[in-house]
Amino acid sequence: MRRLCALALVLLAAACATPPAPPPPAPLPYPPSARERLQRLAMAEWQDWGCTTSGLPGPALAACAPVTAARPEADPSNFPRVLAYWRAVPQTEAAIPRNRALYARALGGEATPLWAEPFWSAAFISWLMGAAGVDHVEFAPDAAHARYLDHLDVLAATHPRTAPFLPRDPAAYAPEPGDLACFDRSRRPLARWADRASERGQFRPMHCDLVVSTGPGVVEMLGGNVNDMVTLHRAPADAGGRLLPTPRRFLVIMENRLGRLPPWGPVPIS
């Protein structure tokens, strides 16, 4: 009887075990036009938000002629802009109904915290990728930076020859236009990106910007929800073009290989 009970427990445990997640589909290479379009879209959004900058003082390397005066997210004129970003991610239930109600009140003349919550920076990056024509297999849009980074990390590990992005150590790699520069915003930040694998799939507050230009001592990157708008951040870099660890300590650079994989060009796997 005891043997039968033990066997039943073993069978029950086996039945309840969660099957391993299937590997992601193999990503496809993209032409250079996708990378170029990504950059053009990012620059156009910065222009529409008023060409604001943060970080290092001095004129931006990236040229920008503002379409209008800079207005923060709470200005009713920006309602459709941020709405478009949120429509690019699957997690719309918490953001859109709440902010539609705030927008209706703002139209009546009431001062409202329009688009203050939830944060929309990851939705902005997701919108850029989708609008540039990058499919969900190659970039899984998400309202959290950590989750779309997890997807890119898995693709890099399982399909290193065709992965659209590869994780790079900020201390060893000089970012280029098109790359994603990401840092950890949590109270207990990860020491290195490899540590993320043990908690993959869990939420972690992070932020990523799209690199748009580089120059001596500076890396310029565009991000959403920075000072309540799309802002160009000028981050300090060393003589080799690598990002310095202050004031932001970048955790990972996702090297953008759109338009650089065969048949458009070989990329070393390392």
mmCIF file of C-alpha atoms in Angstrom:
data_model
loop_
_atom_site.group_PDB
_atom_site.id
_atom_site.type_symbol
_atom_site.label_atom_id
_atom_site.label_comp_id
_atom_site.label_asym_id
_atom_site.label_seq_id
_atom_site.Cartn_x
_atom_site.Cartn_y
_atom_site.Cartn_z
ATOM 1 C CA MET A 1 0.000 0.000 0.000
ATOM 2 C CA ARG A 2 2.824 2.387 0.866
ATOM 3 C CA ARG A 3 4.492 1.646 -2.479
ATOM 4 C CA LEU A 4 1.254 2.429 -4.290
ATOM 5 C CA CYS A 5 0.886 5.721 -2.397
ATOM 6 C CA ALA A 6 4.477 6.671 -3.164
ATOM 7 C CA LEU A 7 3.984 5.843 -6.833
ATOM 8 C CA ALA A 8 0.812 7.932 -6.903
ATOM 9 C CA LEU A 9 2.642 10.913 -5.423
ATOM 10 C CA VAL A 10 5.413 10.612 -8.020
ATOM 11 C CA LEU A 11 2.899 10.462 -10.861
ATOM 12 C CA LEU A 12 0.998 13.433 -9.434
ATOM 13 C CA ALA A 13 4.178 15.496 -9.177
ATOM 14 C CA ALA A 14 5.092 14.620 -12.746
ATOM 15 C CA ALA A 15 1.640 15.614 -13.966
ATOM 16 C CA CYS A 16 1.853 18.969 -12.184
ATOM 17 C CA ALA A 17 5.347 19.812 -13.406
ATOM 18 C CA THR A 18 5.424 22.821 -15.685
ATOM 19 C CA PRO A 19 6.732 21.902 -19.125
ATOM 20 C CA PRO A 20 9.704 23.958 -20.294
ATOM 21 C CA ALA A 21 8.888 26.907 -22.494
ATOM 22 C CA PRO A 22 9.438 26.197 -26.182
ATOM 23 C CA PRO A 23 12.358 28.006 -27.796
ATOM 24 C CA PRO A 24 11.421 31.190 -29.634
ATOM 25 C CA PRO A 25 11.076 31.076 -33.425
ATOM 26 C CA ALA A 26 14.202 31.821 -35.373
ATOM 27 C CA PRO A 27 14.464 35.560 -36.072
ATOM 28 C CA LEU A 28 14.813 36.850 -39.612
ATOM 29 C CA PRO A 29 17.349 39.410 -40.873
ATOM 30 C CA TYR A 30 16.153 42.886 -41.790
ATOM 31 C CA PRO A 31 17.372 45.244 -44.529
ATOM 32 C CA PRO A 32 19.237 48.466 -43.697
ATOM 33 C CA SER A 33 16.032 50.400 -44.387
ATOM 34 C CA ALA A 34 14.576 49.135 -41.080
ATOM 35 C CA ARG A 35 17.495 50.560 -39.115
ATOM 36 C CA GLU A 36 17.321 53.851 -41.026
ATOM 37 C CA ARG A 37 13.577 54.096 -40.494
ATOM 38 C CA LEU A 38 14.014 53.479 -36.759
ATOM 39 C CA GLN A 39 16.390 56.432 -36.544
ATOM 40 C CA ARG A 40 14.176 58.714 -38.631
ATOM 41 C CA LEU A 41 11.113 57.950 -36.532
ATOM 42 C CA ALA A 42 12.959 58.603 -33.280
ATOM 43 C CA MET A 43 14.289 61.929 -34.528
ATOM 44 C CA ALA A 44 10.856 62.959 -35.808
ATOM 45 C CA GLU A 45 9.286 62.240 -32.412
ATOM 46 C CA TRP A 46 11.966 64.289 -30.668
ATOM 47 C CA GLN A 47 11.225 67.137 -33.047
ATOM 48 C CA ASP A 48 7.488 66.890 -32.402
ATOM 49 C CA TRP A 49 8.096 67.057 -28.636
ATOM 50 C CA GLY A 50 10.146 70.247 -28.933
ATOM 51 C CA CYS A 51 13.796 69.074 -29.148
ATOM 52 C CA THR A 52 14.513 69.137 -25.395
ATOM 53 C CA THR A 53 17.806 67.811 -24.024
ATOM 54 C CA SER A 54 19.216 66.608 -20.702
ATOM 55 C CA GLY A 55 22.579 65.493 -19.351
ATOM 56 C CA LEU A 56 25.817 67.073 -20.532
ATOM 57 C CA PRO A 57 25.621 70.782 -21.361
ATOM 58 C CA GLY A 58 26.250 72.066 -24.846
ATOM 59 C CA PRO A 59 24.500 71.863 -28.210
ATOM 60 C CA ALA A 60 23.286 68.472 -29.360
ATOM 61 C CA LEU A 61 25.175 66.684 -32.119
ATOM 62 C CA ALA A 62 21.855 65.559 -33.551
ATOM 63 C CA ALA A 63 20.145 68.339 -35.486
ATOM 64 C CA CYS A 64 16.585 69.194 -34.495
ATOM 65 C CA ALA A 65 14.201 71.962 -35.537
ATOM 66 C CA PRO A 66 11.219 71.963 -33.151
ATOM 67 C CA VAL A 67 7.800 71.827 -34.770
ATOM 68 C CA THR A 68 6.293 73.497 -31.725
ATOM 69 C CA ALA A 69 7.259 74.642 -28.253
ATOM 70 C CA ALA A 70 8.093 71.828 -25.845
ATOM 71 C CA ARG A 71 5.036 70.714 -23.900
ATOM 72 C CA PRO A 72 4.971 67.965 -21.242
ATOM 73 C CA GLU A 73 2.864 64.826 -21.308
ATOM 74 C CA ALA A 74 0.034 66.474 -19.328
ATOM 75 C CA ASP A 75 -0.659 68.968 -22.118
ATOM 76 C CA PRO A 76 -3.831 67.807 -23.934
ATOM 77 C CA SER A 77 -2.095 68.304 -27.291
ATOM 78 C CA ASN A 78 0.113 65.313 -26.456
ATOM 79 C CA PHE A 79 -2.759 62.949 -25.693
ATOM 80 C CA PRO A 80 -2.741 61.229 -29.127
ATOM 81 C CA ARG A 81 1.045 60.931 -29.150
ATOM 82 C CA VAL A 82 1.276 58.927 -25.938
ATOM 83 C CA LEU A 83 -1.902 57.023 -26.810
ATOM 84 C CA ALA A 84 -0.181 55.787 -29.973
ATOM 85 C CA TYR A 85 2.758 54.519 -27.908
ATOM 86 C CA TRP A 86 0.461 52.612 -25.570
ATOM 87 C CA ARG A 87 -1.414 51.039 -28.486
ATOM 88 C CA ALA A 88 1.873 49.391 -29.479
ATOM 89 C CA VAL A 89 2.033 47.173 -26.357
ATOM 90 C CA PRO A 90 -0.335 44.474 -25.062
ATOM 91 C CA GLN A 91 -0.740 46.014 -21.580
ATOM 92 C CA THR A 92 -3.246 48.762 -22.403
ATOM 93 C CA GLU A 93 -5.934 48.000 -19.817
ATOM 94 C CA ALA A 94 -4.237 49.928 -17.010
ATOM 95 C CA ALA A 95 -3.167 52.934 -19.050
ATOM 96 C CA ILE A 96 -5.689 53.858 -21.716
ATOM 97 C CA PRO A 97 -9.052 53.870 -19.860
ATOM 98 C CA ARG A 98 -7.554 55.854 -16.969
ATOM 99 C CA ASN A 99 -5.982 58.453 -19.210
ATOM 100 C CA ARG A 100 -8.995 58.754 -21.496
ATOM 101 C CA ALA A 101 -10.949 59.803 -18.415
ATOM 102 C CA LEU A 102 -8.224 62.285 -17.449
ATOM 103 C CA TYR A 103 -8.190 63.653 -20.986
ATOM 104 C CA ALA A 104 -11.950 64.227 -20.893
ATOM 105 C CA ARG A 105 -11.534 66.214 -17.675
ATOM 106 C CA ALA A 106 -8.634 68.173 -19.174
ATOM 107 C CA LEU A 107 -10.803 69.136 -22.147
ATOM 108 C CA GLY A 108 -13.185 70.673 -19.621
ATOM 109 C CA GLY A 109 -10.414 72.914 -18.331
ATOM 110 C CA GLU A 110 -9.364 70.843 -15.324
ATOM 111 C CA ALA A 111 -5.666 70.375 -14.555
ATOM 112 C CA THR A 112 -5.064 66.617 -14.593
ATOM 113 C CA PRO A 113 -1.987 64.358 -14.310
ATOM 114 C CA LEU A 114 -2.490 63.140 -17.874
ATOM 115 C CA TRP A 115 -0.196 60.218 -18.794
ATOM 116 C CA ALA A 116 1.698 60.494 -15.489
ATOM 117 C CA GLU A 117 0.892 56.821 -14.797
ATOM 118 C CA PRO A 118 1.811 54.213 -15.818
ATOM 119 C CA PHE A 119 5.250 55.132 -17.132
ATOM 120 C CA TRP A 120 5.309 55.058 -20.927
ATOM 121 C CA SER A 121 9.037 54.878 -21.740
ATOM 122 C CA ALA A 122 8.955 51.176 -22.699
ATOM 123 C CA ALA A 123 5.809 51.742 -24.752
ATOM 124 C CA PHE A 124 7.701 54.454 -26.650
ATOM 125 C CA ILE A 125 10.587 52.112 -27.532
ATOM 126 C CA SER A 126 8.091 49.399 -28.484
ATOM 127 C CA TRP A 127 6.214 51.829 -30.726
ATOM 128 C CA LEU A 128 9.442 52.858 -32.450
ATOM 129 C CA MET A 129 10.358 49.250 -33.209
ATOM 130 C CA GLY A 130 6.915 48.368 -34.503
ATOM 131 C CA ALA A 131 6.593 51.526 -36.589
ATOM 132 C CA ALA A 132 10.006 50.796 -38.112
ATOM 133 C CA GLY A 133 8.617 47.446 -39.261
ATOM 134 C CA VAL A 134 10.300 45.140 -36.737
ATOM 135 C CA ASP A 135 7.999 42.172 -36.138
ATOM 136 C CA HIS A 136 7.108 40.723 -32.734
ATOM 137 C CA VAL A 137 9.356 37.702 -33.315
ATOM 138 C CA GLU A 138 12.387 39.968 -33.436
ATOM 139 C CA PHE A 139 11.207 42.482 -30.812
ATOM 140 C CA ALA A 140 8.398 41.596 -28.400
ATOM 141 C CA PRO A 141 6.690 44.901 -27.474
ATOM 142 C CA ASP A 142 6.004 45.368 -23.786
ATOM 143 C CA ALA A 143 5.144 48.053 -21.253
ATOM 144 C CA ALA A 144 8.213 47.007 -19.214
ATOM 145 C CA HIS A 145 11.744 47.398 -20.525
ATOM 146 C CA ALA A 146 12.925 44.320 -18.615
ATOM 147 C CA ARG A 147 10.488 42.018 -20.395
ATOM 148 C CA TYR A 148 11.335 43.029 -23.948
ATOM 149 C CA LEU A 149 15.005 42.851 -22.972
ATOM 150 C CA ASP A 150 14.418 39.305 -21.729
ATOM 151 C CA HIS A 151 13.044 38.411 -25.159
ATOM 152 C CA LEU A 152 16.058 39.918 -26.919
ATOM 153 C CA ASP A 153 18.384 38.097 -24.521
ATOM 154 C CA VAL A 154 16.749 34.728 -25.209
ATOM 155 C CA LEU A 155 16.982 35.304 -28.961
ATOM 156 C CA ALA A 156 20.668 36.156 -28.615
ATOM 157 C CA ALA A 157 21.312 32.952 -26.656
ATOM 158 C CA THR A 158 19.282 30.603 -28.859
ATOM 159 C CA HIS A 159 19.904 32.171 -32.276
ATOM 160 C CA PRO A 160 23.231 34.045 -32.060
ATOM 161 C CA ARG A 161 23.742 34.054 -35.831
ATOM 162 C CA THR A 162 20.445 35.771 -36.636
ATOM 163 C CA ALA A 163 19.515 37.588 -33.411
ATOM 164 C CA PRO A 164 18.610 41.225 -34.169
ATOM 165 C CA PHE A 165 20.225 42.446 -30.923
ATOM 166 C CA LEU A 166 23.132 41.182 -28.840
ATOM 167 C CA PRO A 167 23.758 42.125 -25.180
ATOM 168 C CA ARG A 168 27.023 43.979 -24.648
ATOM 169 C CA ASP A 169 28.919 45.023 -21.538
ATOM 170 C CA PRO A 170 28.872 48.845 -21.305
ATOM 171 C CA ALA A 171 32.388 48.792 -19.847
ATOM 172 C CA ALA A 172 33.780 47.061 -22.947
ATOM 173 C CA TYR A 173 31.555 48.115 -25.843
ATOM 174 C CA ALA A 174 31.151 51.552 -27.434
ATOM 175 C CA PRO A 175 27.495 52.038 -28.424
ATOM 176 C CA GLU A 176 26.510 53.050 -31.946
ATOM 177 C CA PRO A 177 23.387 54.713 -33.354
ATOM 178 C CA GLY A 178 20.516 52.245 -33.252
ATOM 179 C CA ASP A 179 21.676 50.485 -30.084
ATOM 180 C CA LEU A 180 19.614 50.413 -26.890
ATOM 181 C CA ALA A 181 21.363 51.764 -23.784
ATOM 182 C CA CYS A 182 19.691 50.454 -20.621
ATOM 183 C CA PHE A 183 20.079 50.965 -16.889
ATOM 184 C CA ASP A 184 18.478 49.488 -13.765
ATOM 185 C CA ARG A 185 16.181 51.826 -11.801
ATOM 186 C CA SER A 186 15.480 49.463 -8.907
ATOM 187 C CA ARG A 187 16.557 49.969 -5.302
ATOM 188 C CA ARG A 188 18.769 46.907 -5.590
ATOM 189 C CA PRO A 189 20.228 47.145 -9.088
ATOM 190 C CA LEU A 190 21.817 44.154 -10.732
ATOM 191 C CA ALA A 191 25.611 44.128 -10.713
ATOM 192 C CA ARG A 192 25.764 42.760 -14.260
ATOM 193 C CA TRP A 193 23.310 41.857 -16.995
ATOM 194 C CA ALA A 194 24.069 38.109 -16.747
ATOM 195 C CA ASP A 195 22.401 38.114 -13.305
ATOM 196 C CA ARG A 196 19.060 38.877 -14.961
ATOM 197 C CA ALA A 197 18.829 35.276 -16.237
ATOM 198 C CA SER A 198 17.928 33.985 -12.753
ATOM 199 C CA GLU A 199 14.858 36.241 -12.579
ATOM 200 C CA ARG A 200 13.918 36.339 -16.255
ATOM 201 C CA GLY A 201 10.240 37.106 -16.777
ATOM 202 C CA GLN A 202 9.878 38.988 -13.495
ATOM 203 C CA PHE A 203 9.292 42.715 -13.396
ATOM 204 C CA ARG A 204 12.290 44.938 -12.730
ATOM 205 C CA PRO A 205 12.156 48.726 -13.101
ATOM 206 C CA MET A 206 14.515 49.671 -15.914
ATOM 207 C CA HIS A 207 14.892 52.317 -18.587
ATOM 208 C CA CYS A 208 16.275 52.129 -22.122
ATOM 209 C CA ASP A 209 17.081 54.863 -24.620
ATOM 210 C CA LEU A 210 17.788 54.592 -28.337
ATOM 211 C CA VAL A 211 21.271 55.800 -29.272
ATOM 212 C CA VAL A 212 21.043 58.325 -32.121
ATOM 213 C CA SER A 213 24.510 59.916 -32.327
ATOM 214 C CA THR A 214 28.003 59.728 -30.860
ATOM 215 C CA GLY A 215 30.933 62.123 -30.668
ATOM 216 C CA PRO A 216 34.071 62.830 -28.648
ATOM 217 C CA GLY A 217 33.156 62.378 -25.000
ATOM 218 C CA VAL A 218 29.409 62.005 -25.558
ATOM 219 C CA VAL A 219 26.737 59.482 -26.524
ATOM 220 C CA GLU A 220 23.342 60.947 -27.393
ATOM 221 C CA MET A 221 20.223 58.871 -26.889
ATOM 222 C CA LEU A 222 16.491 59.427 -27.159
ATOM 223 C CA GLY A 223 14.009 58.161 -24.595
ATOM 224 C CA GLY A 224 10.366 58.539 -23.729
ATOM 225 C CA ASN A 225 8.949 59.751 -20.420
ATOM 226 C CA VAL A 226 12.214 61.601 -19.695
ATOM 227 C CA ASN A 227 11.250 64.888 -18.036
ATOM 228 C CA ASP A 228 7.662 64.011 -19.022
ATOM 229 C CA MET A 229 8.381 64.053 -22.757
ATOM 230 C CA VAL A 230 10.594 62.529 -25.456
ATOM 231 C CA THR A 231 14.024 63.904 -24.595
ATOM 232 C CA LEU A 232 17.548 63.573 -25.968
ATOM 233 C CA HIS A 233 19.985 62.653 -23.194
ATOM 234 C CA ARG A 234 23.676 63.513 -23.608
ATOM 235 C CA ALA A 235 25.646 60.899 -21.640
ATOM 236 C CA PRO A 236 29.397 61.180 -20.949
ATOM 237 C CA ALA A 237 31.749 58.737 -22.680
ATOM 238 C CA ASP A 238 35.445 57.940 -22.429
ATOM 239 C CA ALA A 239 38.039 58.370 -25.179
ATOM 240 C CA GLY A 240 37.040 55.004 -26.647
ATOM 241 C CA GLY A 241 33.368 55.931 -26.876
ATOM 242 C CA ARG A 242 32.294 53.742 -23.953
ATOM 243 C CA LEU A 243 29.672 55.121 -21.589
ATOM 244 C CA LEU A 244 30.983 56.329 -18.247
ATOM 245 C CA PRO A 245 29.264 54.871 -15.150
ATOM 246 C CA THR A 246 28.126 58.264 -13.842
ATOM 247 C CA PRO A 247 25.600 59.702 -13.335
ATOM 248 C CA ARG A 248 23.786 56.705 -14.830
ATOM 249 C CA ARG A 249 25.291 53.250 -14.402
ATOM 250 C CA PHE A 250 24.298 51.456 -17.565
ATOM 251 C CA LEU A 251 23.621 47.753 -17.140
ATOM 252 C CA VAL A 252 23.561 46.560 -20.748
ATOM 253 C CA ILE A 253 23.865 47.847 -24.280
ATOM 254 C CA MET A 254 21.789 45.948 -26.811
ATOM 255 C CA GLU A 255 23.803 46.046 -30.019
ATOM 256 C CA ASN A 256 21.447 46.656 -32.936
ATOM 257 C CA ARG A 257 22.186 44.347 -35.885
ATOM 258 C CA LEU A 258 19.229 45.339 -38.060
ATOM 259 C CA GLY A 259 20.535 45.722 -41.605
ATOM 260 C CA ARG A 260 23.911 44.213 -40.722
ATOM 261 C CA LEU A 261 23.244 40.486 -40.985
ATOM 262 C CA PRO A 262 23.519 38.388 -44.166
ATOM 263 C CA PRO A 263 22.561 38.897 -46.938
ATOM 264 C CA TRP A 264 23.175 42.599 -46.240
ATOM 265 C CA GLY A 265 26.435 42.198 -44.382
ATOM 266 C CA PRO A 266 28.345 39.724 -42.188
ATOM 267 C CA VAL A 267 28.612 40.341 -38.472
ATOM 268 C CA PRO A 268 31.187 38.567 -36.268
ATOM 269 C CA ILE A 269 29.613 36.436 -33.552
ATOM 270 C CA SER A 270 31.258 37.365 -30.271
#
